[in-house]
PDB file of C-alpha atoms in Angstrom:
ATOM      1  CA  MET F  38       9.395  14.830 -26.099  1.00 36.00           C
ATOM      2  CA  PRO F  39       8.090  18.403 -26.664  1.00 37.00           C
ATOM      3  CA  GLY F  40       4.683  18.487 -28.280  1.00 38.00           C
ATOM      4  CA  ASP F  41       3.946  14.819 -27.622  1.00 34.00           C
ATOM      5  CA  PRO F  42       0.182  14.690 -26.836  1.00 32.00           C
ATOM      6  CA  ASN F  43       0.637  11.402 -24.956  1.00 33.00           C
ATOM      7  CA  LEU F  44       3.060  12.885 -22.439  1.00 32.00           C
ATOM      8  CA  ILE F  45       1.341  13.811 -19.206  1.00 32.00           C
ATOM      9  CA  THR F  46       3.243  16.570 -17.452  1.00 32.00           C
ATOM     10  CA  THR F  47       3.022  18.822 -14.451  1.00 33.00           C
ATOM     11  CA  THR F  48       4.471  22.285 -13.930  1.00 33.00           C
ATOM     12  CA  ILE F  49       6.511  23.183 -10.868  1.00 30.00           C
ATOM     13  CA  MET F  50       6.478  26.874  -9.991  1.00 33.00           C
ATOM     14  CA  SER F  51       9.027  28.692  -7.864  1.00 32.00           C
ATOM     15  CA  SER F  52       9.934  32.317  -7.388  1.00 34.00           C
ATOM     16  CA  ALA F  53      12.649  32.082 -10.027  1.00 36.00           C
ATOM     17  CA  THR F  54      11.941  29.155 -12.332  1.00 35.00           C
ATOM     18  CA  GLN F  55       9.213  27.206 -14.042  1.00 36.00           C
ATOM     19  CA  THR F  56       9.961  23.577 -14.853  1.00 33.00           C
ATOM     20  CA  THR F  57       7.852  20.968 -16.593  1.00 36.00           C
ATOM     21  CA  ILE F  58       8.579  17.336 -15.775  1.00 36.00           C
ATOM     22  CA  PRO F  59       6.895  14.134 -16.929  1.00 43.00           C
ATOM     23  CA  LYS F  60       4.617  12.413 -14.495  1.00 53.00           C
ATOM     24  CA  PRO F  61       5.426   8.747 -13.823  1.00 59.00           C
ATOM     25  CA  GLU F  62       3.743   6.340 -16.185  1.00 64.00           C
ATOM     26  CA  GLU F  63       1.655   5.072 -13.282  1.00 63.00           C
ATOM     27  CA  TYR F  64      -0.501   8.208 -13.441  1.00 61.00           C
ATOM     28  CA  GLN F  65      -0.792   7.929 -17.195  1.00 64.00           C
ATOM     29  CA  ARG F  66      -1.800   4.287 -16.847  1.00 65.00           C
ATOM     30  CA  LEU F  67      -4.485   5.125 -14.299  1.00 63.00           C
ATOM     31  CA  GLN F  68      -5.958   7.794 -16.544  1.00 64.00           C
ATOM     32  CA  LEU F  69      -6.173   5.291 -19.386  1.00 68.00           C
ATOM     33  CA  ASP F  70      -7.262   2.225 -17.384  1.00 72.00           C
ATOM     34  CA  PRO F  71      -7.964   2.788 -13.668  1.00 69.00           C
ATOM     35  CA  PHE F  72      -8.833  -0.887 -13.063  1.00 77.00           C
ATOM     36  CA  LYS F  73      -5.671  -2.435 -14.460  1.00 86.00           C
ATOM     37  CA  PRO F  74      -3.577  -4.390 -11.909  1.00 92.00           C
ATOM     38  CA  ILE F  75      -0.468  -2.668 -10.611  1.00 90.00           C
ATOM     39  CA  LEU F  76       1.345  -5.964  -9.927  1.00 94.00           C
ATOM     40  CA  THR F  77       0.966  -9.367 -11.555  1.00 95.00           C
ATOM     41  CA  LEU F  78       3.121 -11.935  -9.765  1.00 96.00           C
ATOM     42  CA  SER F  79       3.332 -15.712  -9.646  1.00 96.00           C
ATOM     43  CA  ARG F  80       1.355 -15.955  -6.383  1.00 97.00           C
ATOM     44  CA  SER F  81      -0.910 -12.907  -6.543  1.00 97.00           C
ATOM     45  CA  ILE F  82      -2.374 -10.050  -8.536  1.00 97.00           C
ATOM     46  CA  THR F  83      -2.677  -6.615  -6.930  1.00 97.00           C
ATOM     47  CA  ARG F  84      -5.414  -4.444  -8.416  1.00 94.00           C
ATOM     48  CA  PRO F  85      -7.801  -1.648  -7.425  1.00 93.00           C
ATOM     49  CA  TYR F  86     -10.821  -2.649  -5.373  1.00 96.00           C
ATOM     50  CA  GLN F  87     -14.087  -3.106  -7.242  1.00 95.00           C
ATOM     51  CA  PRO F  88     -17.666  -2.886  -5.908  1.00 96.00           C
ATOM     52  CA  SER F  89     -18.119  -6.576  -6.698  1.00 96.00           C
ATOM     53  CA  ASP F  90     -15.416  -7.412  -4.126  1.00 98.00           C
ATOM     54  CA  ALA F  91     -17.672  -6.557  -1.178  1.00 98.00           C
ATOM     55  CA  ASP F  92     -18.987 -10.027  -0.345  1.00 98.00           C
ATOM     56  CA  ALA F  93     -15.617 -11.738  -0.702  1.00 98.00           C
ATOM     57  CA  LEU F  94     -13.856  -8.982   1.238  1.00 98.00           C
ATOM     58  CA  ALA F  95     -16.312  -9.302   4.117  1.00 98.00           C
ATOM     59  CA  GLU F  96     -15.964 -13.086   4.159  1.00 98.00           C
ATOM     60  CA  LYS F  97     -12.154 -13.139   4.123  1.00 98.00           C
ATOM     61  CA  ALA F  98     -11.621 -10.193   6.490  1.00 98.00           C
ATOM     62  CA  ASN F  99     -14.096 -11.439   9.098  1.00 98.00           C
ATOM     63  CA  SER F 100     -11.500 -13.252  11.184  1.00 97.00           C
ATOM     64  CA  PRO F 101     -10.397 -12.581  14.775  1.00 96.00           C
ATOM     65  CA  LEU F 102      -6.962 -13.955  13.871  1.00 96.00           C
ATOM     66  CA  ILE F 103      -6.565 -11.243  11.241  1.00 97.00           C
ATOM     67  CA  ALA F 104      -8.088  -8.484  13.367  1.00 96.00           C
ATOM     68  CA  ARG F 105      -5.708  -9.150  16.277  1.00 96.00           C
ATOM     69  CA  ASN F 106      -2.819  -7.953  14.105  1.00 96.00           C
ATOM     70  CA  MET F 107      -4.613  -4.879  12.738  1.00 96.00           C
ATOM     71  CA  ARG F 108      -5.451  -1.446  14.110  1.00 94.00           C
ATOM     72  CA  ASN F 109      -8.876  -1.006  15.702  1.00 94.00           C
ATOM     73  CA  ALA F 110     -10.047   0.813  12.569  1.00 93.00           C
ATOM     74  CA  PHE F 111     -10.173  -2.659  10.976  1.00 96.00           C
ATOM     75  CA  PRO F 112     -13.682  -3.858  11.923  1.00 96.00           C
ATOM     76  CA  SER F 113     -14.246  -7.084  13.824  1.00 95.00           C
ATOM     77  CA  PRO F 114     -16.712  -8.570  13.070  1.00 96.00           C
ATOM     78  CA  TYR F 115     -16.252  -7.425   9.472  1.00 97.00           C
ATOM     79  CA  THR F 116     -19.629  -6.990   7.768  1.00 98.00           C
ATOM     80  CA  CYS F 117     -20.625  -6.498   4.146  1.00 98.00           C
ATOM     81  CA  ASP F 118     -21.485  -2.876   4.959  1.00 98.00           C
ATOM     82  CA  ASP F 119     -17.954  -2.444   6.318  1.00 98.00           C
ATOM     83  CA  ALA F 120     -16.595  -3.868   3.079  1.00 98.00           C
ATOM     84  CA  LYS F 121     -18.696  -1.540   0.934  1.00 98.00           C
ATOM     85  CA  SER F 122     -17.608   1.490   2.952  1.00 96.00           C
ATOM     86  CA  TRP F 123     -13.949   0.541   2.652  1.00 96.00           C
ATOM     87  CA  ILE F 124     -14.166  -0.059  -1.100  1.00 96.00           C
ATOM     88  CA  GLN F 125     -15.806   3.329  -1.591  1.00 92.00           C
ATOM     89  CA  LEU F 126     -13.052   5.023   0.419  1.00 90.00           C
ATOM     90  CA  ALA F 127     -10.244   3.097  -1.271  1.00 90.00           C
ATOM     91  CA  THR F 128     -11.455   4.014  -4.754  1.00 86.00           C
ATOM     92  CA  THR F 129     -12.292   7.683  -4.186  1.00 77.00           C
ATOM     93  CA  THR F 130      -9.188   9.589  -5.183  1.00 63.00           C
ATOM     94  CA  THR F 131     -10.657  12.947  -4.163  1.00 46.00           C
ATOM     95  CA  SER F 132     -10.668  11.844  -0.514  1.00 41.00           C
ATOM     96  CA  ASP F 133      -7.657  11.546   1.756  1.00 46.00           C
ATOM     97  CA  ASN F 134      -6.577   8.668  -0.477  1.00 46.00           C
ATOM     98  CA  ALA F 135      -5.391  11.193  -3.048  1.00 47.00           C
ATOM     99  CA  VAL F 136      -2.080  12.586  -1.927  1.00 51.00           C
ATOM    100  CA  LYS F 137      -0.824  15.986  -3.038  1.00 52.00           C
ATOM    101  CA  HIS F 138       2.921  15.790  -3.492  1.00 49.00           C
ATOM    102  CA  ALA F 139       5.403  18.586  -3.984  1.00 47.00           C
ATOM    103  CA  PHE F 140       6.360  17.272  -7.400  1.00 43.00           C
ATOM    104  CA  LEU F 141       2.963  15.869  -8.365  1.00 46.00           C
ATOM    105  CA  PRO F 142       0.287  18.391  -7.355  1.00 41.00           C
ATOM    106  CA  ASP F 143      -2.766  16.488  -8.566  1.00 47.00           C
ATOM    107  CA  PRO F 144      -2.171  12.733  -8.548  1.00 50.00           C
ATOM    108  CA  SER F 145      -5.174  10.494  -9.082  1.00 54.00           C
ATOM    109  CA  VAL F 146      -3.693   7.252  -7.866  1.00 66.00           C
ATOM    110  CA  TYR F 147      -5.146   4.803  -5.395  1.00 79.00           C
ATOM    111  CA  LEU F 148      -3.192   3.972  -2.266  1.00 86.00           C
ATOM    112  CA  ASN F 149      -5.074   0.809  -1.258  1.00 93.00           C
ATOM    113  CA  TYR F 150      -5.435  -2.328  -3.341  1.00 95.00           C
ATOM    114  CA  ALA F 151      -7.048  -5.747  -3.357  1.00 98.00           C
ATOM    115  CA  ILE F 152      -4.954  -8.905  -3.558  1.00 98.00           C
ATOM    116  CA  VAL F 153      -6.470 -11.687  -5.662  1.00 98.00           C
ATOM    117  CA  SER F 154      -5.411 -15.099  -6.925  1.00 97.00           C
ATOM    118  CA  PRO F 155      -3.752 -15.261 -10.366  1.00 96.00           C
ATOM    119  CA  LYS F 156      -5.385 -18.664 -10.869  1.00 95.00           C
ATOM    120  CA  ASP F 157      -9.071 -17.932 -10.390  1.00 95.00           C
ATOM    121  CA  GLY F 158      -9.344 -14.306  -9.252  1.00 95.00           C
ATOM    122  CA  SER F 159     -10.490 -15.257  -5.762  1.00 97.00           C
ATOM    123  CA  PHE F 160     -10.047 -12.616  -3.068  1.00 98.00           C
ATOM    124  CA  LEU F 161      -6.931 -13.004  -0.905  1.00 98.00           C
ATOM    125  CA  GLY F 162      -6.448  -9.790   1.077  1.00 98.00           C
ATOM    126  CA  GLY F 163      -5.397  -6.165   0.929  1.00 98.00           C
ATOM    127  CA  ILE F 164      -2.313  -3.969   0.860  1.00 98.00           C
ATOM    128  CA  GLY F 165      -1.904  -0.216   0.951  1.00 95.00           C
ATOM    129  CA  LEU F 166      -0.196   2.968   2.024  1.00 93.00           C
ATOM    130  CA  ARG F 167      -1.161   5.659   4.534  1.00 90.00           C
ATOM    131  CA  PRO F 168       0.477   9.074   4.122  1.00 86.00           C
ATOM    132  CA  LEU F 169       1.858  10.646   7.269  1.00 87.00           C
ATOM    133  CA  THR F 170       1.658  14.373   7.929  1.00 83.00           C
ATOM    134  CA  ASP F 171       3.591  17.451   9.010  1.00 83.00           C
ATOM    135  CA  ILE F 172       7.368  16.952   8.798  1.00 88.00           C
ATOM    136  CA  GLU F 173       6.729  13.277   7.964  1.00 88.00           C
ATOM    137  CA  HIS F 174       4.695  14.121   4.863  1.00 84.00           C
ATOM    138  CA  ARG F 175       7.201  12.298   2.653  1.00 88.00           C
ATOM    139  CA  THR F 176       6.746   9.056   4.592  1.00 93.00           C
ATOM    140  CA  PHE F 177       4.063   6.448   3.945  1.00 93.00           C
ATOM    141  CA  GLU F 178       3.017   3.750   6.393  1.00 96.00           C
ATOM    142  CA  LEU F 179       2.676   0.312   4.794  1.00 98.00           C
ATOM    143  CA  GLY F 180      -0.125  -2.017   5.839  1.00 97.00           C
ATOM    144  CA  TYR F 181      -1.384  -5.371   4.615  1.00 98.00           C
ATOM    145  CA  TRP F 182      -3.424  -8.410   5.542  1.00 98.00           C
ATOM    146  CA  LEU F 183      -3.994 -11.852   4.064  1.00 98.00           C
ATOM    147  CA  ALA F 184      -6.917 -14.262   4.303  1.00 98.00           C
ATOM    148  CA  GLU F 185      -6.360 -17.239   6.603  1.00 97.00           C
ATOM    149  CA  ASP F 186      -6.687 -19.786   3.803  1.00 96.00           C
ATOM    150  CA  ALA F 187      -3.832 -18.058   1.950  1.00 97.00           C
ATOM    151  CA  TRP F 188      -1.331 -18.185   4.817  1.00 97.00           C
ATOM    152  CA  GLY F 189       1.899 -20.137   4.484  1.00 95.00           C
ATOM    153  CA  GLN F 190       2.146 -19.903   0.694  1.00 97.00           C
ATOM    154  CA  GLY F 191       4.733 -17.127   0.382  1.00 96.00           C
ATOM    155  CA  ILE F 192       2.172 -14.731  -1.086  1.00 98.00           C
ATOM    156  CA  MET F 193       2.919 -11.718   1.071  1.00 98.00           C
ATOM    157  CA  SER F 194       6.683 -12.249   1.071  1.00 96.00           C
ATOM    158  CA  GLU F 195       6.702 -12.099  -2.718  1.00 97.00           C
ATOM    159  CA  LEU F 196       4.253  -9.205  -2.894  1.00 97.00           C
ATOM    160  CA  VAL F 197       5.808  -6.823  -0.356  1.00 97.00           C
ATOM    161  CA  GLN F 198       9.191  -7.024  -2.100  1.00 94.00           C
ATOM    162  CA  LYS F 199       7.646  -5.835  -5.359  1.00 94.00           C
ATOM    163  CA  PHE F 200       5.134  -3.435  -3.810  1.00 95.00           C
ATOM    164  CA  VAL F 201       7.901  -1.354  -2.254  1.00 94.00           C
ATOM    165  CA  GLY F 202       9.533  -1.032  -5.683  1.00 91.00           C
ATOM    166  CA  TRP F 203       6.197   0.094  -7.126  1.00 90.00           C
ATOM    167  CA  ALA F 204       5.755   2.650  -4.323  1.00 90.00           C
ATOM    168  CA  PHE F 205       9.141   4.304  -4.682  1.00 89.00           C
ATOM    169  CA  HIS F 206       8.795   4.321  -8.465  1.00 85.00           C
ATOM    170  CA  THR F 207       5.267   5.743  -8.428  1.00 83.00           C
ATOM    171  CA  PHE F 208       5.879   8.470  -5.831  1.00 83.00           C
ATOM    172  CA  PRO F 209       9.210  10.123  -6.715  1.00 80.00           C
ATOM    173  CA  ASP F 210       9.151  12.386  -3.651  1.00 83.00           C
ATOM    174  CA  LEU F 211       8.693   9.458  -1.270  1.00 88.00           C
ATOM    175  CA  LEU F 212      11.583   9.307   1.190  1.00 92.00           C
ATOM    176  CA  ARG F 213      10.578   6.495   3.502  1.00 95.00           C
ATOM    177  CA  LEU F 214       8.217   3.574   3.957  1.00 97.00           C
ATOM    178  CA  GLU F 215       7.393   2.580   7.509  1.00 97.00           C
ATOM    179  CA  ALA F 216       5.594  -0.384   9.044  1.00 98.00           C
ATOM    180  CA  ASN F 217       4.573  -0.843  12.664  1.00 97.00           C
ATOM    181  CA  VAL F 218       4.313  -4.458  13.786  1.00 97.00           C
ATOM    182  CA  TYR F 219       2.963  -5.809  17.054  1.00 97.00           C
ATOM    183  CA  ASP F 220       5.769  -7.633  18.846  1.00 97.00           C
ATOM    184  CA  TYR F 221       3.927 -10.964  18.760  1.00 96.00           C
ATOM    185  CA  ASN F 222       3.412 -10.888  14.976  1.00 97.00           C
ATOM    186  CA  ILE F 223       6.612 -12.750  14.110  1.00 96.00           C
ATOM    187  CA  LYS F 224       5.501 -13.688  10.594  1.00 96.00           C
ATOM    188  CA  SER F 225       4.936 -10.081   9.575  1.00 97.00           C
ATOM    189  CA  SER F 226       8.353  -9.108  10.921  1.00 97.00           C
ATOM    190  CA  ARG F 227       9.891 -11.814   8.749  1.00 97.00           C
ATOM    191  CA  VAL F 228       7.995 -10.615   5.673  1.00 97.00           C
ATOM    192  CA  LEU F 229       9.321  -7.093   6.127  1.00 97.00           C
ATOM    193  CA  ALA F 230      12.880  -8.223   6.782  1.00 96.00           C
ATOM    194  CA  SER F 231      12.868 -10.375   3.651  1.00 94.00           C
ATOM    195  CA  ALA F 232      11.720  -7.342   1.635  1.00 93.00           C
ATOM    196  CA  GLY F 233      14.662  -5.277   2.853  1.00 92.00           C
ATOM    197  CA  PHE F 234      13.082  -3.352   5.729  1.00 95.00           C
ATOM    198  CA  ARG F 235      15.254  -2.621   8.739  1.00 96.00           C
ATOM    199  CA  GLN F 236      14.018  -2.632  12.298  1.00 97.00           C
ATOM    200  CA  ASP F 237      14.633   0.951  13.343  1.00 97.00           C
ATOM    201  CA  GLY F 238      13.439   0.651  16.899  1.00 98.00           C
ATOM    202  CA  ILE F 239      10.942  -0.532  19.490  1.00 97.00           C
ATOM    203  CA  ARG F 240       8.127   1.554  20.921  1.00 97.00           C
ATOM    204  CA  ARG F 241       7.778  -0.036  24.332  1.00 98.00           C
ATOM    205  CA  SER F 242       4.231  -0.661  25.571  1.00 97.00           C
ATOM    206  CA  ALA F 243       2.885   1.436  22.694  1.00 96.00           C
ATOM    207  CA  GLY F 244       0.004  -0.884  21.830  1.00 96.00           C
ATOM    208  CA  ALA F 245      -3.070  -1.862  23.814  1.00 96.00           C
ATOM    209  CA  LYS F 246      -5.645  -4.148  22.230  1.00 95.00           C
ATOM    210  CA  ASP F 247      -8.089  -6.726  23.542  1.00 92.00           C
ATOM    211  CA  GLY F 248      -6.892  -6.174  27.088  1.00 94.00           C
ATOM    212  CA  LYS F 249      -3.231  -6.787  26.250  1.00 95.00           C
ATOM    213  CA  ILE F 250      -0.317  -4.351  26.238  1.00 98.00           C
ATOM    214  CA  PHE F 251       2.524  -4.940  23.799  1.00 97.00           C
ATOM    215  CA  ASP F 252       5.532  -3.342  22.162  1.00 97.00           C
ATOM    216  CA  MET F 253       5.428  -1.961  18.627  1.00 97.00           C
ATOM    217  CA  LEU F 254       8.336  -2.819  16.330  1.00 98.00           C
ATOM    218  CA  VAL F 255       9.149  -0.018  13.901  1.00 98.00           C
ATOM    219  CA  PHE F 256      10.434  -1.124  10.493  1.00 98.00           C
ATOM    220  CA  GLY F 257      11.671   1.361   7.924  1.00 97.00           C
ATOM    221  CA  MET F 258      12.896   1.472   4.353  1.00 96.00           C
ATOM    222  CA  ILE F 259      14.338   4.330   2.331  1.00 94.00           C
ATOM    223  CA  GLY F 260      14.818   4.365  -1.404  1.00 86.00           C
ATOM    224  CA  SER F 261      18.437   3.233  -1.291  1.00 84.00           C
ATOM    225  CA  ASP F 262      17.395   0.139   0.700  1.00 82.00           C
ATOM    226  CA  VAL F 263      15.252  -1.223  -2.125  1.00 77.00           C
ATOM    227  CA  GLN F 264      16.889  -4.151  -3.872  1.00 64.00           C
ATOM    228  CA  ALA F 265      17.555  -3.292  -7.499  1.00 58.00           C
ATOM    229  CA  GLU F 266      15.528  -6.209  -8.852  1.00 56.00           C
ATOM    230  CA  ASN F 267      12.431  -5.016  -7.001  1.00 58.00           C
ATOM    231  CA  TYR F 268      12.360  -1.738  -8.900  1.00 54.00           C
ATOM    232  CA  ASP F 269      11.532  -3.940 -11.883  1.00 58.00           C
ATOM    233  CA  TYR F 270       8.210  -4.617 -10.219  1.00 54.00           C
ATOM    234  CA  GLN F 271       6.213  -5.867 -13.194  1.00 53.00           C
TER     235      GLN F 271
END
């Protein structure tokens, strides 16, 4: 409402008009409490990384079975120094992790989050978004990983369904989410399919890792693909 001091707005300028629109409540929430979880589900809590996560992150991520499904930027072995560097990057909104959108010029929202247990707060993994560039600047790539001792519990299947609702709600100019899966990672393909992603294509022999060549499966989702119940992501 006009004059409401609690309403965070941004101004869009064009050659002919000037329009003020409300920013999504996600930005308001982050300004008030940047460490509050973005998703609290039955099997997991998704929250910003904290410096105290470093030891647990290094322990859980230091797995060849996890690394084989990740890009080479994911360290293996995964040391405590690697964990500290990642946490610093993931929680610095003035870096590339802060995305400047056409409708939201100065967002201060994190794109990468820790996954922890709702029972005891133990570290379970990570999930996040990577903005693409040029004509794909309204597309984010989705990535995630889960600790070995958390596999087979339906954690990621539940989380990805709600995370996509959070993403499209938080970034109004987002057109598409994309995920690239190595052809041998059947479980990840199933997670994406259950969340409503469609396999848009196959990039033949696009991946080479650990001496092996493999196809990359391209999964995509646009806003109209999101199941209505997943927009209610809380």
